[in-house]
Structures are given as C-alpha cells and as structure tokens.
Coordinates of C-alpha atoms in Angstrom, one line a residue:
Chain E
X1 CA -1.8 -84.9 -108.2
X2 CA -4.3 -86.5 -110.3
X3 CA -6.2 -84.4 -112.7
X4 CA -9.5 -84.3 -111.2
X5 CA -7.1 -82.5 -108.2
X6 CA -5.6 -79.9 -110.8
X7 CA -8.5 -78.9 -111.9
X8 CA -10.2 -78.4 -108.8
X9 CA -7.3 -76.6 -107.5
X10 CA -7.7 -74.6 -110.8
X11 CA -11.0 -73.5 -110.7
X12 CA -11.2 -73.0 -106.9
X13 CA -8.1 -70.6 -107.8
X14 CA -10.0 -68.6 -111.1
X15 CA -12.6 -68.4 -108.7
X16 CA -11.1 -66.6 -106.1
X17 CA -8.8 -64.5 -109.0
X18 CA -12.3 -63.4 -110.5
X19 CA -13.8 -62.4 -107.4
X20 CA -10.6 -60.2 -106.7
X21 CA -11.0 -59.0 -110.3
X22 CA -14.3 -58.4 -110.3
X23 CA -14.9 -56.7 -107.4
X24 CA -11.6 -54.6 -106.9
X25 CA -9.9 -54.0 -110.0
X26 CA -13.0 -54.0 -112.6
X27 CA -15.4 -52.6 -110.2
X28 CA -17.9 -54.7 -112.2
X29 CA -19.6 -55.6 -109.0
X30 CA -20.7 -52.8 -107.1
X31 CA -19.2 -53.3 -103.2
X32 CA -22.6 -52.9 -101.8
X33 CA -23.9 -56.1 -103.4
X34 CA -21.1 -58.2 -103.0
X35 CA -17.9 -57.7 -100.8
X36 CA -14.3 -57.5 -102.0
X37 CA -11.8 -59.5 -100.4
X38 CA -10.5 -56.9 -98.9
X39 CA -13.6 -55.6 -97.1
X40 CA -14.3 -59.2 -96.3
X41 CA -10.7 -59.2 -94.4
X42 CA -11.8 -55.9 -92.8
X43 CA -14.7 -57.0 -91.6
X44 CA -13.4 -60.4 -90.1
X45 CA -11.2 -58.4 -88.4
X46 CA -13.5 -56.2 -86.8
X47 CA -16.3 -59.1 -85.8
X48 CA -12.8 -60.5 -84.5
X49 CA -11.2 -57.7 -82.0
X50 CA -13.8 -54.8 -81.7
X51 CA -16.9 -57.1 -81.6
X52 CA -20.1 -56.8 -83.7
X53 CA -23.9 -57.4 -82.6
X54 CA -23.2 -57.7 -79.4
X55 CA -19.8 -59.6 -79.3
X56 CA -16.8 -60.7 -80.7
X57 CA -17.0 -64.1 -83.2
X58 CA -15.6 -66.1 -80.5
X59 CA -18.8 -65.4 -78.3
X60 CA -21.1 -65.5 -81.1
X61 CA -19.6 -68.9 -82.3
X62 CA -19.8 -70.3 -78.8
X63 CA -23.3 -69.4 -78.1
X64 CA -24.7 -70.7 -81.2
X65 CA -23.0 -73.6 -80.8
X66 CA -23.4 -74.3 -77.6
X67 CA -27.0 -73.9 -78.0
X68 CA -27.1 -76.7 -80.6
X69 CA -25.3 -78.7 -78.4
X70 CA -27.7 -78.4 -75.8
X71 CA -31.1 -79.0 -77.9
X72 CA -29.4 -81.6 -79.9
X73 CA -28.5 -83.6 -76.7
X74 CA -32.0 -83.3 -75.2
X75 CA -33.6 -84.3 -78.9
X76 CA -31.5 -87.5 -78.9
X77 CA -31.9 -88.5 -75.1
X78 CA -35.9 -88.0 -75.8
X79 CA -36.1 -89.9 -79.3
X80 CA -33.8 -92.1 -79.7
X81 CA -35.5 -94.2 -76.8
X82 CA -39.0 -93.5 -78.1
X83 CA -37.7 -95.0 -81.8
X84 CA -36.4 -97.7 -79.8
X85 CA -39.4 -98.6 -78.5
X86 CA -41.7 -97.9 -81.1
X87 CA -39.3 -99.9 -83.0
X88 CA -39.5 -102.8 -80.7
X89 CA -43.1 -102.9 -79.2
X90 CA -46.1 -103.2 -82.1
X91 CA -48.4 -101.7 -79.4
X92 CA -46.1 -98.4 -79.2
X93 CA -46.1 -97.8 -82.6
X94 CA -49.6 -98.5 -82.9
X95 CA -50.2 -95.5 -80.2
X96 CA -47.5 -93.1 -81.0
X97 CA -47.4 -93.5 -84.9
X98 CA -50.6 -91.7 -85.8
X99 CA -49.6 -88.8 -84.2
X100 CA -46.4 -88.6 -85.7
X101 CA -47.7 -88.6 -88.9
X102 CA -49.5 -85.8 -88.1
X103 CA -46.4 -83.4 -86.8
X104 CA -44.0 -84.8 -89.4
X105 CA -45.5 -82.6 -92.0
X106 CA -44.6 -79.4 -90.4
X107 CA -41.1 -78.4 -91.3
X108 CA -38.9 -77.5 -88.0
X109 CA -38.6 -73.9 -88.9
X110 CA -42.6 -73.6 -88.7
X111 CA -42.4 -74.2 -85.4
X112 CA -40.2 -70.8 -84.6
X113 CA -42.8 -68.5 -84.3
X114 CA -44.7 -70.5 -82.0
X115 CA -41.6 -71.1 -79.8
X116 CA -41.2 -67.5 -79.5
X117 CA -44.5 -66.8 -78.1
X118 CA -44.5 -69.5 -75.6
X119 CA -40.9 -68.2 -74.5
X120 CA -39.6 -65.3 -76.1
X121 CA -36.6 -64.5 -77.5
X122 CA -34.4 -66.2 -75.1
X123 CA -32.6 -69.3 -75.1
X124 CA -35.0 -71.6 -73.8
X125 CA -37.0 -70.7 -76.8
X126 CA -33.8 -71.7 -79.0
X127 CA -33.4 -75.2 -77.3
X128 CA -37.2 -75.8 -77.3
X129 CA -37.2 -75.3 -81.4
X130 CA -33.9 -77.5 -82.0
X131 CA -35.6 -79.6 -79.8
X132 CA -38.6 -80.0 -82.2
X133 CA -36.3 -79.9 -85.3
X134 CA -34.1 -82.7 -84.1
X135 CA -36.8 -85.0 -82.6
X136 CA -38.0 -86.3 -85.3
X137 CA -35.3 -87.9 -87.5
X138 CA -33.8 -89.3 -84.3
X139 CA -37.1 -90.9 -83.4
X140 CA -37.8 -92.3 -87.5
X141 CA -34.6 -93.7 -87.9
X142 CA -34.0 -95.5 -84.4
X143 CA -37.4 -97.1 -85.6
X144 CA -36.6 -98.2 -88.7
X145 CA -33.0 -99.2 -87.4
X146 CA -35.0 -101.6 -84.8
X147 CA -37.4 -102.7 -87.8
X148 CA -34.4 -103.9 -90.2
X149 CA -32.8 -105.7 -87.3
X150 CA -32.2 -109.3 -87.9
X151 CA -35.5 -111.1 -86.5
X152 CA -33.7 -114.7 -86.1
X153 CA -31.4 -113.0 -83.8
X154 CA -34.4 -111.5 -82.0
X155 CA -36.0 -114.8 -81.5
X156 CA -32.9 -116.7 -80.5
X157 CA -32.3 -113.9 -77.6
X158 CA -35.9 -114.2 -76.3
X159 CA -35.4 -118.6 -77.0
X160 CA -32.4 -118.2 -74.7
X161 CA -34.2 -116.0 -72.3
X162 CA -31.9 -113.1 -72.6
X163 CA -32.5 -110.5 -69.7
X164 CA -34.1 -107.6 -71.7
X165 CA -30.9 -105.2 -70.3
X166 CA -28.2 -107.6 -72.2
X167 CA -30.5 -107.7 -75.0
X168 CA -30.4 -103.8 -75.3
X169 CA -26.6 -103.6 -74.9
X170 CA -26.0 -106.8 -77.2
X171 CA -28.8 -106.6 -79.7
X172 CA -30.9 -103.7 -80.0
X173 CA -28.2 -100.9 -79.7
X174 CA -25.4 -102.6 -82.0
X175 CA -28.0 -103.7 -84.5
X176 CA -29.9 -100.3 -85.0
X177 CA -26.6 -98.0 -84.4
X178 CA -26.0 -97.3 -88.6
X179 CA -29.2 -96.1 -88.6
X180 CA -29.6 -94.1 -85.0
X181 CA -26.2 -92.8 -86.5
X182 CA -27.8 -91.7 -90.0
X183 CA -30.7 -90.3 -87.7
X184 CA -28.4 -88.2 -85.3
X185 CA -26.4 -86.6 -88.6
X186 CA -29.9 -85.4 -90.1
X187 CA -31.1 -84.0 -86.6
X188 CA -27.6 -82.4 -86.6
X189 CA -28.2 -81.0 -89.9
X190 CA -32.1 -80.2 -89.0
X191 CA -30.8 -78.5 -85.6
X192 CA -28.1 -76.5 -87.0
X193 CA -30.5 -74.5 -89.8
X194 CA -33.3 -74.3 -87.3
X195 CA -30.8 -72.2 -84.6
X196 CA -29.5 -70.2 -87.5
X197 CA -33.1 -69.0 -88.6
X198 CA -34.4 -68.5 -85.4
X199 CA -31.1 -65.8 -84.4
X200 CA -32.3 -64.3 -87.5
X201 CA -35.9 -63.9 -86.5
X202 CA -34.8 -62.7 -83.0
X203 CA -31.6 -63.3 -80.4
X204 CA -29.4 -61.1 -78.5
X205 CA -26.1 -62.9 -79.4
X206 CA -25.2 -66.1 -81.6
X207 CA -24.4 -66.3 -85.8
X208 CA -27.8 -65.7 -86.8
X209 CA -27.8 -62.6 -85.0
X210 CA -24.6 -61.3 -86.9
X211 CA -26.3 -62.0 -90.2
X212 CA -29.4 -60.2 -89.2
X213 CA -27.6 -56.9 -88.0
X214 CA -25.5 -57.3 -91.1
X215 CA -28.3 -57.4 -93.2
X216 CA -30.2 -54.3 -91.5
X217 CA -26.7 -52.4 -92.1
X218 CA -26.3 -53.7 -95.4
X219 CA -23.0 -54.4 -94.7
X220 CA -22.1 -56.9 -97.5
X221 CA -18.4 -58.2 -95.9
X222 CA -19.9 -58.8 -92.5
X223 CA -22.8 -61.1 -93.9
X224 CA -20.0 -63.1 -96.3
X225 CA -17.9 -63.6 -92.7
X226 CA -21.2 -64.6 -91.0
X227 CA -22.3 -67.1 -93.9
X228 CA -18.7 -68.5 -93.7
X229 CA -18.8 -68.8 -90.1
X230 CA -22.1 -70.6 -90.4
X231 CA -21.1 -73.1 -92.9
X232 CA -17.6 -73.9 -91.1
X233 CA -19.1 -74.1 -87.7
X234 CA -22.0 -76.4 -89.2
X235 CA -19.3 -78.7 -91.1
X236 CA -17.3 -79.6 -88.1
X237 CA -20.0 -80.6 -86.0
X238 CA -20.9 -83.1 -88.7
X239 CA -17.2 -83.9 -88.7
X240 CA -16.9 -84.2 -84.9
X241 CA -20.4 -86.3 -85.0
X242 CA -19.0 -88.7 -87.6
X243 CA -16.2 -89.5 -85.5
X244 CA -18.0 -90.4 -82.7
X245 CA -19.8 -92.6 -85.1
X246 CA -16.9 -94.3 -86.5
X247 CA -15.5 -94.8 -82.4
X248 CA -19.2 -96.2 -81.4
X249 CA -19.6 -98.5 -84.6
X250 CA -16.1 -99.5 -84.1
X251 CA -16.6 -100.6 -80.6
X252 CA -19.6 -102.4 -81.0
X253 CA -18.5 -104.9 -84.0
X254 CA -15.2 -105.5 -81.6
X255 CA -17.6 -106.9 -78.9
X256 CA -19.8 -108.6 -81.7
X257 CA -17.0 -110.2 -82.8
X258 CA -15.3 -110.8 -79.4
X259 CA -18.5 -112.4 -77.6
Chain N
X1 CA -55.4 -113.0 -88.0
X2 CA -54.0 -110.1 -89.8
X3 CA -57.3 -108.7 -90.3
X4 CA -57.5 -108.3 -86.5
X5 CA -54.0 -107.3 -86.3
X6 CA -54.9 -104.0 -88.7
X7 CA -57.9 -103.7 -86.8
X8 CA -56.3 -103.5 -83.4
X9 CA -53.7 -101.4 -85.3
X10 CA -56.6 -99.0 -86.2
X11 CA -58.1 -99.0 -83.0
X12 CA -54.7 -98.4 -80.9
X13 CA -53.9 -95.8 -83.3
X14 CA -57.0 -93.9 -83.0
X15 CA -56.6 -94.2 -79.4
X16 CA -53.4 -92.6 -79.7
X17 CA -54.5 -89.8 -81.6
X18 CA -57.7 -89.3 -79.1
X19 CA -55.7 -89.4 -76.3
X20 CA -53.2 -86.7 -77.8
X21 CA -56.2 -84.4 -78.7
X22 CA -57.5 -85.2 -75.0
X23 CA -54.1 -84.6 -73.4
X24 CA -54.1 -81.2 -75.1
X25 CA -57.7 -80.3 -74.8
X26 CA -57.4 -80.7 -70.8
X27 CA -54.5 -78.9 -70.6
X28 CA -55.7 -75.8 -72.7
X29 CA -59.3 -76.3 -70.6
X30 CA -57.9 -76.9 -67.5
X31 CA -56.1 -73.0 -67.1
X32 CA -52.7 -74.9 -66.4
X33 CA -51.6 -73.2 -69.2
X34 CA -53.5 -70.1 -69.8
X35 CA -55.8 -70.4 -73.4
X36 CA -53.7 -67.7 -74.8
X37 CA -50.5 -69.6 -75.5
X38 CA -52.0 -73.3 -75.9
X39 CA -55.6 -72.9 -77.4
X40 CA -57.7 -75.8 -77.2
X41 CA -57.6 -77.5 -80.6
X42 CA -61.2 -77.0 -81.2
X43 CA -60.3 -72.9 -80.9
X44 CA -57.3 -74.0 -83.7
X45 CA -59.9 -75.7 -85.8
X46 CA -62.0 -72.5 -85.7
X47 CA -59.6 -70.1 -86.2
X48 CA -58.2 -72.1 -89.4
X49 CA -62.1 -72.2 -90.6
X50 CA -62.0 -68.5 -89.6
X51 CA -59.0 -67.3 -92.0
X52 CA -60.1 -69.1 -94.7
X53 CA -62.5 -66.2 -95.8
X54 CA -61.4 -63.6 -93.4
X55 CA -58.2 -61.2 -93.8
X56 CA -55.4 -61.4 -91.6
X57 CA -52.2 -59.6 -92.2
X58 CA -53.4 -58.6 -95.9
X59 CA -55.2 -61.7 -96.6
X60 CA -57.3 -65.2 -96.0
X61 CA -55.2 -67.8 -95.3
X62 CA -55.7 -69.3 -98.8
X63 CA -54.4 -65.9 -100.0
X64 CA -51.2 -66.4 -98.0
X65 CA -50.8 -69.7 -99.0
X66 CA -51.2 -69.2 -102.7
X67 CA -48.4 -66.5 -102.3
X68 CA -46.2 -68.8 -100.7
X69 CA -46.9 -71.5 -103.6
X70 CA -46.2 -69.3 -106.4
X71 CA -42.4 -68.5 -104.6
X72 CA -41.9 -71.9 -104.3
X73 CA -43.1 -73.1 -108.0
X74 CA -40.8 -70.2 -109.2
X75 CA -37.6 -71.5 -106.9
X76 CA -38.3 -75.4 -107.3
X77 CA -39.2 -74.5 -111.1
X78 CA -35.4 -73.0 -111.9
X79 CA -33.5 -75.4 -109.5
X80 CA -35.4 -78.4 -111.4
X81 CA -34.3 -76.5 -115.0
X82 CA -30.8 -75.7 -114.2
X83 CA -30.3 -78.6 -111.4
X84 CA -30.9 -81.7 -113.7
X85 CA -30.0 -80.5 -116.9
X86 CA -26.6 -79.7 -115.3
X87 CA -26.0 -82.8 -113.6
X88 CA -26.7 -84.7 -116.4
X89 CA -23.9 -82.7 -118.8
X90 CA -21.6 -83.4 -115.8
X91 CA -22.2 -86.8 -116.0
X92 CA -21.5 -86.9 -119.5
X93 CA -18.3 -83.9 -120.2
X94 CA -15.5 -85.2 -117.3
X95 CA -14.1 -81.6 -117.9
X96 CA -17.3 -79.7 -116.6
X97 CA -17.4 -82.0 -113.6
X98 CA -14.1 -81.5 -112.6
X99 CA -14.2 -77.8 -112.6
X100 CA -18.0 -77.7 -111.2
X101 CA -17.7 -80.2 -108.6
X102 CA -15.2 -78.0 -106.4
X103 CA -17.6 -75.1 -106.8
X104 CA -20.6 -76.9 -105.7
X105 CA -19.0 -78.5 -102.9
X106 CA -17.5 -75.3 -101.4
X107 CA -21.4 -73.7 -102.2
X108 CA -23.2 -77.0 -100.8
X109 CA -22.6 -77.0 -97.3
X110 CA -24.0 -73.4 -96.7
X111 CA -27.4 -74.1 -95.0
X112 CA -30.1 -72.3 -97.3
X113 CA -31.3 -70.1 -94.6
X114 CA -27.6 -68.1 -94.3
X115 CA -28.3 -67.2 -97.8
X116 CA -31.4 -64.8 -96.3
X117 CA -29.2 -61.6 -96.1
X118 CA -27.6 -61.5 -99.5
X119 CA -31.0 -62.9 -100.8
X120 CA -33.1 -59.6 -99.2
X121 CA -29.6 -57.4 -100.6
X122 CA -29.7 -58.8 -104.4
X123 CA -33.2 -59.7 -105.0
X124 CA -35.3 -57.8 -102.4
X125 CA -37.8 -59.1 -99.9
X126 CA -40.6 -59.4 -102.5
X127 CA -40.6 -62.1 -104.7
X128 CA -37.0 -62.3 -106.2
X129 CA -35.1 -62.8 -102.6
X130 CA -37.4 -66.0 -101.0
X131 CA -37.3 -67.5 -104.9
X132 CA -33.3 -67.3 -104.3
X133 CA -33.9 -68.9 -100.8
X134 CA -35.8 -71.9 -101.9
X135 CA -33.3 -72.3 -105.1
X136 CA -30.8 -72.6 -102.5
X137 CA -32.7 -75.2 -100.7
X138 CA -33.8 -77.1 -104.1
X139 CA -30.6 -76.6 -106.3
X140 CA -28.3 -79.5 -104.5
X141 CA -30.6 -82.7 -104.7
X142 CA -31.8 -82.1 -108.1
X143 CA -28.1 -81.6 -109.3
X144 CA -26.5 -84.5 -107.3
X145 CA -29.5 -87.3 -108.4
X146 CA -29.3 -86.2 -112.1
X147 CA -25.5 -86.5 -111.8
X148 CA -25.5 -90.1 -109.8
X149 CA -28.7 -91.2 -112.1
X150 CA -26.3 -90.7 -115.3
X151 CA -23.6 -93.0 -113.8
X152 CA -26.1 -95.8 -113.8
X153 CA -26.4 -95.6 -117.6
X154 CA -25.6 -99.1 -119.0
X155 CA -21.8 -98.9 -120.2
X156 CA -22.6 -101.5 -123.3
X157 CA -25.0 -98.6 -124.2
X158 CA -22.8 -96.2 -124.0
X159 CA -20.1 -97.6 -125.7
X160 CA -22.4 -98.7 -129.0
X161 CA -23.8 -95.4 -128.8
X162 CA -20.1 -94.3 -129.1
X163 CA -19.2 -96.4 -131.9
X164 CA -22.3 -95.6 -133.9
X165 CA -21.4 -91.9 -134.0
X166 CA -23.8 -90.6 -131.9
X167 CA -23.6 -87.0 -131.2
X168 CA -23.2 -85.8 -127.6
X169 CA -26.8 -84.4 -127.2
X170 CA -28.4 -87.6 -128.1
X171 CA -26.3 -89.4 -125.7
X172 CA -27.1 -87.1 -123.0
X173 CA -31.0 -87.2 -123.9
X174 CA -31.2 -90.8 -125.1
X175 CA -29.1 -93.2 -123.0
X176 CA -28.2 -90.8 -119.9
X177 CA -31.3 -89.3 -118.8
X178 CA -33.6 -92.2 -119.1
X179 CA -31.4 -94.4 -117.1
X180 CA -31.1 -91.0 -114.4
X181 CA -35.4 -90.9 -114.5
X182 CA -35.9 -92.7 -111.4
X183 CA -32.5 -91.1 -109.4
X184 CA -33.9 -87.9 -110.5
X185 CA -37.2 -88.4 -109.2
X186 CA -36.4 -89.5 -106.0
X187 CA -33.8 -86.4 -105.7
X188 CA -37.1 -83.9 -106.9
X189 CA -38.9 -85.2 -103.7
X190 CA -35.9 -84.1 -101.5
X191 CA -35.6 -80.7 -103.4
X192 CA -39.2 -80.1 -102.7
X193 CA -38.7 -81.0 -99.2
X194 CA -35.9 -78.7 -98.6
X195 CA -37.3 -76.1 -100.6
X196 CA -40.7 -76.1 -99.1
X197 CA -39.2 -76.1 -95.5
X198 CA -36.3 -73.2 -96.9
X199 CA -39.7 -70.9 -98.1
X200 CA -41.2 -70.8 -94.9
X201 CA -37.8 -69.6 -93.2
X202 CA -37.8 -67.3 -95.6
X203 CA -41.0 -65.8 -95.1
X204 CA -40.3 -65.9 -91.3
X205 CA -37.4 -63.3 -91.9
X206 CA -38.0 -61.3 -95.1
X207 CA -41.1 -61.4 -96.6
X208 CA -45.0 -59.1 -96.6
X209 CA -47.3 -61.8 -98.2
X210 CA -47.2 -65.4 -97.4
X211 CA -48.1 -68.1 -94.8
X212 CA -44.5 -67.9 -92.8
X213 CA -45.2 -63.7 -93.0
X214 CA -49.0 -64.7 -92.0
X215 CA -47.2 -66.6 -88.8
X216 CA -44.8 -63.9 -87.9
X217 CA -48.3 -61.4 -87.9
X218 CA -49.9 -63.5 -85.5
X219 CA -47.0 -64.1 -83.3
X220 CA -46.4 -60.6 -82.9
X221 CA -50.1 -60.1 -82.3
X222 CA -50.4 -63.0 -79.5
X223 CA -52.3 -64.8 -81.8
X224 CA -51.5 -68.3 -80.9
X225 CA -54.1 -69.8 -82.7
X226 CA -53.4 -67.9 -85.6
X227 CA -49.7 -69.5 -85.5
X228 CA -51.1 -72.7 -85.3
X229 CA -53.6 -72.5 -88.2
X230 CA -50.3 -71.4 -89.8
X231 CA -48.9 -74.5 -88.9
X232 CA -51.2 -76.8 -90.2
X233 CA -51.9 -75.0 -93.5
X234 CA -47.9 -75.1 -94.0
X235 CA -48.0 -78.7 -92.9
X236 CA -51.2 -79.7 -95.6
X237 CA -49.6 -78.3 -98.5
X238 CA -46.3 -79.9 -97.9
X239 CA -48.0 -83.0 -97.7
X240 CA -49.8 -82.4 -101.3
X241 CA -46.7 -81.4 -102.6
X242 CA -44.7 -84.5 -101.7
X243 CA -48.1 -86.9 -102.6
X244 CA -48.3 -85.0 -106.2
X245 CA -44.6 -85.8 -106.4
X246 CA -45.3 -89.6 -105.0
X247 CA -47.5 -90.4 -107.6
X248 CA -45.7 -89.0 -110.8
X249 CA -42.6 -91.5 -109.5
X250 CA -45.2 -94.1 -109.3
X251 CA -46.8 -93.4 -112.7
X252 CA -43.5 -93.0 -114.4
X253 CA -41.9 -96.0 -112.7
X254 CA -44.9 -98.3 -114.1
X255 CA -44.6 -96.7 -117.7
X256 CA -41.0 -97.5 -117.8
X257 CA -42.0 -100.9 -116.4
X258 CA -44.5 -101.8 -119.3
X259 CA -42.1 -99.7 -122.0
X260 CA -39.5 -102.2 -121.2

C-alpha cells in the first residue's frame, strides 16, 4: 500500500472515529444537529423496512432514477441532433444561436416554479424541468464537437460524394462523440441536481421528498440517509454513463481503424 | 465577403430571435394555451418593469435581487477565501494533500442542493442557510483549480527557491500563487456560476426573501408573469457576474503578459 493510500485510509478512519466520539461518547454535537452513527443506522433501517415519506427506500430510489433517466433521454434525443445540425449548417447556427444565448444564462433550477405552474407537482413537471436542465449542455457540446471536426476530412468526404447518411455515421458521429459524451455527463449531473431540487420543492415520492419530510420532521438521521442515497445514486449513474462512453468510443475507434 | 457573412448572420439571427418571440406571442394570444399559463412576451416585459418599483412578496424585484446578491457575495466570498488558500497549501504540503483529498472527494459528490435540510437545521433559513448552500456549490472549483494551478509552478523556480532557503509562506505566495492565477480565475468563473445556481435552488426551498422566494410566491399565486420576470432577473444577474469575472480574467492575463 502506498503512503498516499495509507494516509487516506487513516484519515477516513479518523473522521469516522471522531464522528462516533463527538456524537455518542462525548456528546459535544447534539443529536438534534447531526446524527450519531447509531441514529443514522436506525433511520436507514426504518426507511428500508417500514418506509418513510410514502414509501420504502427502494421505491424512492427507483422513482427518482426513473424520472431522471426519462428526462435525460428526452433531452439527449432532442438536444444532440439539434446541436449536430447547428454545428453542421451555418444557417441553422445563425438562426438558433441567438435564442440560445438568451435562454442559456437562466439556471436549470429557475425553471422549477414555471414547470410546477404549468404541470403541477406530478411526474410530467419533473420530466419537463429535467429536459430544460439537460437540453442546453447536450446541444452546446454536440455543436462544439462538430465544430472541432477535421475540416479536411469533411472536404474529402464532400469531394468523394459520400452520401449524407454514411457521412453522419462515419465522420460526424465518431468525430464529435468525445465532446457529445462530455455534454451528456454535464447533462446527467444537471438532471440529477434539478430533480432532487424539484422533489424538495414538491413531490409525493422520491429521494428529494425524503429529504424534505426529514427536514420538516427535524430528523437528522434521515437527512443524512437521504443525502448519502442522493450521492450514491448520482455517482452510480455517472459511472454507468462512463461505461457506456467507453464502449461507444471503443466501437468508434475500432470501425475507424477497420475501414 | 466576410462583411457580407457577418451581416447575413446578423439578419438570420434577428430572424431566429424574432421568430421565437412571434411564435411565443401567437401561442399566447391565440388562446391555444390560456394566457394565465403562457402570457405574451409583452405582458412579461410589462410585469418586469412593474415589479421594478412595486412590491411583491415583501419587496420590489430590485429588493429581492439585492437580497440574493448579498447572500451570493457571502457564500462565494467564503468559498474563495477558504478554497483558494487551502488549494495552494495542498499543492505545497504533501501531507495536507494526502489528508484533505480523501475527505474532500467523499464530500464533493454531494449535490449542493442536498445540503438544504442540514443548512436549514444548522444556520436557519434567513441568511446563514442559503450562504452555506452557495458555499457548497462554489467551494469545490475554487479548491480544485487552485490546487491544479499550484502544480503548474515551474520546478526550476521551486528548486531555486529551495536552494536559496526561501521560507514556505514565501514559496507559496511568490512562486505557486503567480503560476496558479490563470487556473484560479477560471475556477472562480465556474464557482460563481455554480454558486449562483445553488442560491436560486436554495431560495426556492428555504428563504423568505430573495429572487427565488419571489418566484415561489409568484407560482403560489398563479402569476406566470411574475415567475417569468424572476427568471429574466436571474438570467441578467448571472450574466453580469460572468461578464465581470471574464473582464477581470482578461485584465489580469493582459497585465501578466506585460509584466513578463
């Protein structure tokens, strides 16, 4: 084990011990402010077994992840082609870009009240908000991806009379995909944050709802469980996207090398 | 040719933006979507101007934006004052780096918005709670970019400094900091954007003043124009913050270019 890993492990261990000492043994931190390890464990047991805020932990997680996935897919399916088109056609860029410049400075979270006003507190409002949040990074990075393509390659394809579909499949997508995936990662993070915020503002189930109810109940143990669940889910989704990226990009280099 | 292109782009851009406004107006006045839910752009503009000197939810639009800006300044300022020096120190002292990095990595992945319940519990919903959430959003880029920037320092300068027996604090302030400035400024821009966004989220959930609170009240009163006017206000302030930091970046980079 390297020195760095040893110091790291020691630090985490020290932090956990300190947590236990300060909350449980010495009682310096009152249980109303931050939960002890035992409180956290019992909160986790409660939400996993009996349920909390209209559901057990699995239901909340499933609900949140499902909504994010849906909103994210809608944003990607609409945003990436639009970005590719804007990168490809100067005219499309000139027409659409100004609208984007106006919408872009509005942070995703600022769409939440409007979405609630339009669609209420149900699932459709959440999907709409996630769509707004994830759409902009999808478009901008796909657009930048096309702009960074090798001009010679494009000219050569044009000169050789490459059909449009072949061009998209063999040059546009492989060339732009690293940037597209950067955009997707940003989109996914924005989606997750926005969903949690939207659920905190109003929802029936979901991890944000757990946080919201725990806050109203002044239940620190459950707040911590909710935060940890939000963090782990967000992290796992990023990891899953990273794996998809690796697979997609490996496939691309393979076809490029093979042709 | 180039002039023609620029002119063409401008015309097409105006067409695009005009088309967007026209479509919006048509949808609004045709009654296809009730104007209660989709007011026309003109109605939103009118409401925006009206809110500038009429009170809604306890203050004018300016009052709310000012309250938000003060919170932002508090949270962002704290993030810079703690994050940048800590990042530089971590770039210099190996042991500190090894200790802080695992803790930081464990906390960094928590979405700033997930801190809302604890922020409210610890610091209340007035000023302290929202400031903590802005801090949670703005702190990581400050620390990471200062740390990465410190690693850009020329090893020869560090060696020379070591040989001449330069004390640690001067090594950091006179060798690491100057090399890290471009990276730090880039970090500040990211950090300001994230901080401003986190603030809006925090105010939607817990606050009794501020632009986010005004929008929630607008939503409660089914006043779509108020919500949209709030969105415009948020966009404008966000843009101004970004422009200020971008200009600062330009000025500093230019000065450094002259100094060398």
